[in-house]
Each structure stands twice: as structure tokens, then as C-alpha cells.
Short mmCIF file of C-alpha atoms and ligand atoms in Angstrom, two decimals:
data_model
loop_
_atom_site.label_atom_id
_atom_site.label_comp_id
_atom_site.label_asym_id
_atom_site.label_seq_id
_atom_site.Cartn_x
_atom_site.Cartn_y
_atom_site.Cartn_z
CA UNK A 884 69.01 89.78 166.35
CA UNK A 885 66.12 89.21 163.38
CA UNK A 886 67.51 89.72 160.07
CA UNK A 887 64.39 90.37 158.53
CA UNK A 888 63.29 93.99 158.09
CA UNK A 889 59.90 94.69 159.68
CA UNK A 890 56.87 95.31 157.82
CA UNK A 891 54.49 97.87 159.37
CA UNK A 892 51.48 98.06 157.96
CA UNK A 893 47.43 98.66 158.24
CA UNK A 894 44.46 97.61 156.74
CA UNK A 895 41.97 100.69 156.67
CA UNK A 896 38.85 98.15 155.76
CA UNK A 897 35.64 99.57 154.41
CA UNK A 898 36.82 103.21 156.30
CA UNK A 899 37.97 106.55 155.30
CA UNK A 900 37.15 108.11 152.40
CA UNK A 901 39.60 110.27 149.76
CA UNK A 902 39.59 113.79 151.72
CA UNK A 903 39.69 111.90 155.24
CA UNK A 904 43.13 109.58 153.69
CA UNK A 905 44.67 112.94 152.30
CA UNK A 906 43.99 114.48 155.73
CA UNK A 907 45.47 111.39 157.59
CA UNK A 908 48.77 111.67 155.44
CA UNK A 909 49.43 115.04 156.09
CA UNK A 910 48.23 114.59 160.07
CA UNK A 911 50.68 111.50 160.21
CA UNK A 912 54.05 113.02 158.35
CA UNK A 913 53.71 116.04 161.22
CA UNK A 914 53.41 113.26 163.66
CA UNK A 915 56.44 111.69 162.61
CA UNK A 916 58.48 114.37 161.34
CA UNK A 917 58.21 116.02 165.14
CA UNK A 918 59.66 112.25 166.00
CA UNK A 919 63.00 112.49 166.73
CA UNK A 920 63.74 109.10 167.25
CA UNK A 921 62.23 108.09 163.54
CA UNK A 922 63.67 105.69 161.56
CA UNK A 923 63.24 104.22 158.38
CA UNK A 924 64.80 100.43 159.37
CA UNK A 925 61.52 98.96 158.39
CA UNK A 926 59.10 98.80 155.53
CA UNK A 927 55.54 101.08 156.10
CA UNK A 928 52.36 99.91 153.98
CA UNK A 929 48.75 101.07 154.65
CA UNK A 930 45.81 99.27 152.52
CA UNK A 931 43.12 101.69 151.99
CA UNK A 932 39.89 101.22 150.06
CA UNK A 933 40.50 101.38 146.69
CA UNK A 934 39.04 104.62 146.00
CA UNK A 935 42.30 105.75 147.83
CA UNK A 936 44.87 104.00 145.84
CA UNK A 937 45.18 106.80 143.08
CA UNK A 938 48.49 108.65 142.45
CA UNK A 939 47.71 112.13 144.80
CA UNK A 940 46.87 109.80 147.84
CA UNK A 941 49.82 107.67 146.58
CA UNK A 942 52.01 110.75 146.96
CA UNK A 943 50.81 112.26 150.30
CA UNK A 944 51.68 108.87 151.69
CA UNK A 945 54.71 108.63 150.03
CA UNK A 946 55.56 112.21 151.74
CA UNK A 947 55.54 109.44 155.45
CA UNK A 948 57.49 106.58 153.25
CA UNK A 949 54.51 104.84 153.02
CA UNK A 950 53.42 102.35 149.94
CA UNK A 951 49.55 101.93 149.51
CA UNK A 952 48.57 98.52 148.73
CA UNK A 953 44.78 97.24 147.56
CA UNK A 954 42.90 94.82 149.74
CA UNK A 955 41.99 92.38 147.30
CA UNK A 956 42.84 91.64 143.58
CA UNK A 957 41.40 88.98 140.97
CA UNK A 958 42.53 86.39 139.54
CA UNK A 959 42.45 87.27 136.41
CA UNK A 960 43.87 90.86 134.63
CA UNK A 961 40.62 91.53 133.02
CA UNK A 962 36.93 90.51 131.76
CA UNK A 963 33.77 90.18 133.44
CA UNK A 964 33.85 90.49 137.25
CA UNK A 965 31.33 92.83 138.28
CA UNK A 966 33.73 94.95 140.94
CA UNK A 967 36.79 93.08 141.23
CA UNK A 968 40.35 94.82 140.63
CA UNK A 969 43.05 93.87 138.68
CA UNK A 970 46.66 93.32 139.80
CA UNK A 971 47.82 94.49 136.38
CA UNK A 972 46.26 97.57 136.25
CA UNK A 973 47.08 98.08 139.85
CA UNK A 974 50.49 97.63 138.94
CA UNK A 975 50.40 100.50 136.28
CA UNK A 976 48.82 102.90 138.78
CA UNK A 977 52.17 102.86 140.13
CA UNK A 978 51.10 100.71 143.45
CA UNK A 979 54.00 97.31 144.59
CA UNK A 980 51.27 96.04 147.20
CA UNK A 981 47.94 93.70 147.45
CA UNK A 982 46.16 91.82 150.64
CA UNK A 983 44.66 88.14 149.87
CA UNK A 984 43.12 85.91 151.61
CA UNK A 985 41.58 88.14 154.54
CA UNK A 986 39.30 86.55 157.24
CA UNK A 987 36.68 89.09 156.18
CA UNK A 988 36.67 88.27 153.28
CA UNK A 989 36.78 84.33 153.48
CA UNK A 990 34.10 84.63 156.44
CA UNK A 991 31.75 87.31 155.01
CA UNK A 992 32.49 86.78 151.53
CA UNK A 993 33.15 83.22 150.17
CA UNK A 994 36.59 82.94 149.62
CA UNK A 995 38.21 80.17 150.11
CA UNK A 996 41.61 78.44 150.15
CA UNK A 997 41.62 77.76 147.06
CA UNK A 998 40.55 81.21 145.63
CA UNK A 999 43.41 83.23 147.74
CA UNK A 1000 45.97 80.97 146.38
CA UNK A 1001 44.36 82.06 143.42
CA UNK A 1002 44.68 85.89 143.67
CA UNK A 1003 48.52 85.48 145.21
CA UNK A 1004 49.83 84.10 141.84
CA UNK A 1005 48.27 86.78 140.11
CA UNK A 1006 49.54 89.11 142.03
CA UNK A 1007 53.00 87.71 141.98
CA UNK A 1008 52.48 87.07 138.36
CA UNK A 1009 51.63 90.93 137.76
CA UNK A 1010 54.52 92.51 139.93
CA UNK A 1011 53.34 93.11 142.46
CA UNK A 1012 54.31 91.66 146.38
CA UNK A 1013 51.11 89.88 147.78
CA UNK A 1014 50.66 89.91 151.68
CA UNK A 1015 48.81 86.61 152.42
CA UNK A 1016 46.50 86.32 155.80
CA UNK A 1017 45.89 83.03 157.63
CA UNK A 1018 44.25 81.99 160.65
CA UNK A 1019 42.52 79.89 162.61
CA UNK A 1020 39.04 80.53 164.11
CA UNK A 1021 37.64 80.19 168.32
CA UNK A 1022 36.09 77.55 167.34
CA UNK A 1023 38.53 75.87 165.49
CA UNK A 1024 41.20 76.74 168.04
CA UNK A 1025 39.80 75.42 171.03
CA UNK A 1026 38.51 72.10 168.77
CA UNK A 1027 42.06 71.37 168.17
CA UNK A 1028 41.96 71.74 164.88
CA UNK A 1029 43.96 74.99 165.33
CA UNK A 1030 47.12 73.22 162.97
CA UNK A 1031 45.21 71.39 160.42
CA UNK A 1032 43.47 75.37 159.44
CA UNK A 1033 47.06 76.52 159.19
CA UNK A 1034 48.16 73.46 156.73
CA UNK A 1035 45.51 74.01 154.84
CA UNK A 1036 45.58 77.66 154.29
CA UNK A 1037 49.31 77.42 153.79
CA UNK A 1038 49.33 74.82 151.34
CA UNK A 1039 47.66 77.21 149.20
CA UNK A 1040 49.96 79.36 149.51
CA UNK A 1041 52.57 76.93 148.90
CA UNK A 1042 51.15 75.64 146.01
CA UNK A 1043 50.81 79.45 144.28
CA UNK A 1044 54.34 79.94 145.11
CA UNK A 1045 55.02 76.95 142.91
CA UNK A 1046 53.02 77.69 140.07
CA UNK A 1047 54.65 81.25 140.40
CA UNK A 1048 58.64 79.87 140.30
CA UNK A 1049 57.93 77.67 137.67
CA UNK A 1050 56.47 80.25 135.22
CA UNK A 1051 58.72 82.43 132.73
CA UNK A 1052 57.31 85.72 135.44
CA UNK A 1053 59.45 84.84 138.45
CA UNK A 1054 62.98 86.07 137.37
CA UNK A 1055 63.77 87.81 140.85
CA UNK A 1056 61.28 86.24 143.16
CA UNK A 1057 62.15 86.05 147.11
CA UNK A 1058 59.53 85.75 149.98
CA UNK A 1059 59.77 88.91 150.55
CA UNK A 1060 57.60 89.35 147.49
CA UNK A 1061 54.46 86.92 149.33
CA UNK A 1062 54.72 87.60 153.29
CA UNK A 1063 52.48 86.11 155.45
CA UNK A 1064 49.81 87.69 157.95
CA UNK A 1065 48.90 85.29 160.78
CA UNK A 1066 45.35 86.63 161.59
CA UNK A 1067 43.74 84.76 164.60
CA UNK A 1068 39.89 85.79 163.83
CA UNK A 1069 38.93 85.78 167.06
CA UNK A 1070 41.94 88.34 167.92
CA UNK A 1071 40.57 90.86 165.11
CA UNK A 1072 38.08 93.72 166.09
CA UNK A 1073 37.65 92.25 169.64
CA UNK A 1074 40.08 94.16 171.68
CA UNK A 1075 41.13 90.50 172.30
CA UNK A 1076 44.62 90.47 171.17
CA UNK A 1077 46.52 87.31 170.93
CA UNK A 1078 49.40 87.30 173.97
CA UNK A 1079 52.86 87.57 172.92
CA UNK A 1080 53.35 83.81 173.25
CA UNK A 1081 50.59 82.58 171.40
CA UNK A 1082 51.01 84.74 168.64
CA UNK A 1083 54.88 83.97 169.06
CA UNK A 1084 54.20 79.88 168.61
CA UNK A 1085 51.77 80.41 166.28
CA UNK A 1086 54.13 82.12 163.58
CA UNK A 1087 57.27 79.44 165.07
CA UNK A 1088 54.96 76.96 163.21
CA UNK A 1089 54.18 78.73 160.17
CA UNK A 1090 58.22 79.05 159.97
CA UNK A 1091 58.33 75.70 160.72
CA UNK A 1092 56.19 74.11 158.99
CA UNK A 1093 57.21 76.39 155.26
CA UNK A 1094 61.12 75.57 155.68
CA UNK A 1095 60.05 71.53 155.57
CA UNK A 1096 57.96 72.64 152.53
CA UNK A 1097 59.97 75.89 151.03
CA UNK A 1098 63.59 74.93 152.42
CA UNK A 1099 64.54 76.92 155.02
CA UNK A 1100 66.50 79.58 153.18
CA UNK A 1101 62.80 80.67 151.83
CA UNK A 1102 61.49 80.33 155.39
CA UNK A 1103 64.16 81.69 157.47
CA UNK A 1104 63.67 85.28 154.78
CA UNK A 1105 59.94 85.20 154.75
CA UNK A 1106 58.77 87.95 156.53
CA UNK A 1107 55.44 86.55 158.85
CA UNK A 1108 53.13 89.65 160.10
CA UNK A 1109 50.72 89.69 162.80
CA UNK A 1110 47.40 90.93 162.79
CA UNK A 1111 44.62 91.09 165.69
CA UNK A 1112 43.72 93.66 168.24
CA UNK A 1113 47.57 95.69 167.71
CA UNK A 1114 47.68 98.62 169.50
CA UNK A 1115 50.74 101.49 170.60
CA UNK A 1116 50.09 99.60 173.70
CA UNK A 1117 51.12 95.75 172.74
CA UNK A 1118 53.11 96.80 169.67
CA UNK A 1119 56.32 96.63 170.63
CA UNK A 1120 55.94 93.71 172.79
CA UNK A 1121 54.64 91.50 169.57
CA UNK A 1122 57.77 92.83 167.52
CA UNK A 1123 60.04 91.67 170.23
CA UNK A 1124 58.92 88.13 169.41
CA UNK A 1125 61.87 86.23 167.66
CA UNK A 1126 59.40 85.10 164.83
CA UNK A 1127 57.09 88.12 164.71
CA UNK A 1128 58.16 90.52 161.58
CA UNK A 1129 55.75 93.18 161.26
CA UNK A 1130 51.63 93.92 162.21
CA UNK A 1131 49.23 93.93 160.07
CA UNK A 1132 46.78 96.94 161.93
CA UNK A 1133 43.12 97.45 161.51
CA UNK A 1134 41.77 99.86 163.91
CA UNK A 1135 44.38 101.57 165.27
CA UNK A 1136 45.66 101.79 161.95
CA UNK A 1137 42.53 104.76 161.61
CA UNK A 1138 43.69 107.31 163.27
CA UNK A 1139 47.07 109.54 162.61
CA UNK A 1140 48.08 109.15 166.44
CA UNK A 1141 48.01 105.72 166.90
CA UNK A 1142 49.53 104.35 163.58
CA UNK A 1143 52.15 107.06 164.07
CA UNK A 1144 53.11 105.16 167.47
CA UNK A 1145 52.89 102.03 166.48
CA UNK A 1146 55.82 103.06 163.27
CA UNK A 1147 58.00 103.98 166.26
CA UNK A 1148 57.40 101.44 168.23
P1 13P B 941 41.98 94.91 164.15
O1 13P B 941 43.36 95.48 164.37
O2 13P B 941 40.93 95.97 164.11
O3 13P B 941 41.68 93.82 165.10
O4 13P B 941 41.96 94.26 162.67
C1 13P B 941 42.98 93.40 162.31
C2 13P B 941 42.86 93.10 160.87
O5 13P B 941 41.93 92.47 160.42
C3 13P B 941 43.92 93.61 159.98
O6 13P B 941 43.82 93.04 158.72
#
């Protein structure tokens, strides 16, 4: 039996716009009101675009218990960066939730290692809990190099968490507060999904490897997401996985229908 709650959540991307999220909200809490078997035994977080993250959509969503999170935040709480978004002020709009560290954004965007570690203290530092993606690329799987990618990604998160404990802002910080999304790249938008054991070993390691670093009470809490090609068809099968706490759903995170089955999965 896994002690750690599940985290359901999806990652709406560069789609939907206000009317289309307030639509979705009311579309999904029919869908799972109708749901007998519902159940609120795990945690439900969508990340919209940030045009969606304003108090109405916040309480349509919170009509299905779910939080709305923002996809990115910077580093800093304010000055000059031309379209970034502040954790603090995120924070006061009455939103607990931020991505970092997304492949999109380190492949299409720059970001780096060092930059997500970056945007996770802040986060941390501003309240807020801070869902951090990893993972390897094709190329980098079938090179080998598949573990050094993860080391290096999750030192930076290791290294934020540090920085984070030792400041005066940490006062009831778990790892519930920075989970972890293991994103293979090749697994997201393909259709090609990860199977059940490769996704399973994959977030073993990440366990693995954090309790050497984080002590395994940290580890054995930390709640470790995966994201790739989910579906209401391999949902339940990936939460199954001893190590697997939660999906982190692109997608079929879009429509009403299929996020509703993949909550009651
Ligand atoms: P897909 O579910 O569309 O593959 O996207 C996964 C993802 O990137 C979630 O952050």
C-alpha cells in the first residue's frame, strides 16, 4: 500500500482560452458529480495558461476540487522581465501551485538546469508548492546517458531544496511542497507512452538516488509524477506502479471526458 496521496494533475500548454476553461469546469464537475464512485483520496491540479489563473476560473475549478497552478514563474518577485510571472504575486491571487523546469520549455526555450533550480526556490521561497519536471531525451536514452540527465537535473533540484531549508522562509517545508514530474521527452505528445516498467524504474531511481542525497524520510514522502502520452486508457496501470504517485497530463488533460476518467481512475 503507497502512503503517499496521489497527485492528479494536467498541463493545458499554450491551449484553451478563458470562456473555453470556464466551459471545461462546469463540463467536468457534471462529469464527476454523475460519478458515483468519486473520491477525493487524492490531490487534483490543472496548469492552465496564465490568462486562466484569475479568481472566477479559480472558483469554477474549485467547484471539481481542483487547484490551478501557473506553468512557469521567475526567479525573481519583480523588475524587468519582459513577460515573466511572479511567484509572489501568484501567491496573492490566491493560487498554492507552479510547474518548473518543463521539457518545452528547456528544449524550445533555453532553460536550463540551472535556471529551474532557479525558479523552484522562488517558488518555495514565495509559498507556493513547485512541481519540478525531469527527463531524459531518445537520444540521450538510447546513448546511455539516460542516468547522468537525471543526476544532473536532480542536483538542481537538490541544491534549491538546500538553499530553501537553510533560509529563515522554510518553517513548515516537506516534499510535498517540491514534487517531482519524471517527463521522458520522447513519451510527451507522441502517443508513445513510456510502459509501466520503464516509467516504474525510472522513478525507483529518482527515489533512489534523492534518499542517498535527501535521507530517505524526504524521499520515501516525495510525491514523483509521471508525465508522457497518459491517457484513461494507461492511467490506472501507471498509478499501480509502487513508485508512481500521480500524472502529470497534457493532452488528454484538454478535454472534460478524458481528464474526468483519468481522476477516477
Ligand atoms: P502529453 O500528455 O500530451 O504527452 O504531454 C505531457 C506533458 O508534457 C505534460 O506536462
Amino acid at each position: 500500500m503507497k502512503s503517499r496521496k496521489p497527485i492528479l494533475a494536467g498541463n493545458w500548454k499554450m491551449n484553451l482560452g478563458p470562456a473555453e476553461a470556464g466551459l471545461y469546469f462546469q463540463q467536468l464537475e457534471t462529469l464527476l458529480s454523475n460519478d458515483p464512485t468519486r473520491s477525493l483520496d487524492s490531490e487534483r491540479v490543472i496548469f492552465p495558461p496564465a490568462y486562466n489563473l484569475g479568481s472566477e476560473i479559480q472558483w469554477v475549478a474549485g467547484k471539481c476540487q481542483v487547484q490551478l497552478g501557473a506553468q512557469n514563474i521567475h526567479w525573481e518577485s519583480t523588475g524587468a522581465f519582459t513577460a515573466e510571472l511572479s511567484a509572489k504575486a501568484l501567491k496573492d491571487l490566491g493560487l498554492n501551485w507552479a510547474l518548473v523546469g518543463h521539457s518545452e520549455r528547456r528544449q524550445l526555450f533555453g532553460e536550463t538546469n540551472q535556471t529551474a533550480g532557479k525558479r523552484l526556490l522562488k517558488g518555495l521561497s514565495s509559498g507556493l508548492r513547485v512541481l519540478f519536471c525531469m527527463g531524459e531525451t531518445l537520444g540521450e536514452r538510447e546513448s546511455g546517458r539516460m542516468e547522468t540527465v537525471w543526476a544532473e537535473q536532480l542536483t538542481s533540484y537538490v541544491e534549491a531544496l538546500a538553499k530553501h531549508v537553510a533560509s529563515d522562509q522554510a518553517n513548515d517545508f516537506s516534499s510535498r511542497h517540491a514534487p517531482v514530474a519524471y517527463e521522458p521527452v520522447w513519451a510527451i505528445g507522441t502517443g508513445k507512452t513510456a510502459t509501466t516498467e520503464q516509467a516504474e524504474e525510472a522513478h525507483r531511481w529518482i527515489r533512489n538516488w534523492l534518499s542517498e542525497k535527501l535521507g530517505a524520510t524526504f524521499a520515501e514522502a516525495l510525491p514523483v509524477l509521471y508525465g508522457g502520452s497518459v491517457t484513461p486508457d494507461n492511467a490506472a496501470a501507471l498509478l499501480k506502479q509502487p513508485n508512481i504517485d500521480g500524472v502529470l497530463v497534457g493532452g488528454a488533460s484538454l478535454k472534460p471526458e478524458s481528464f474526468a476518467k483519468i481522476l477516477l481512475a
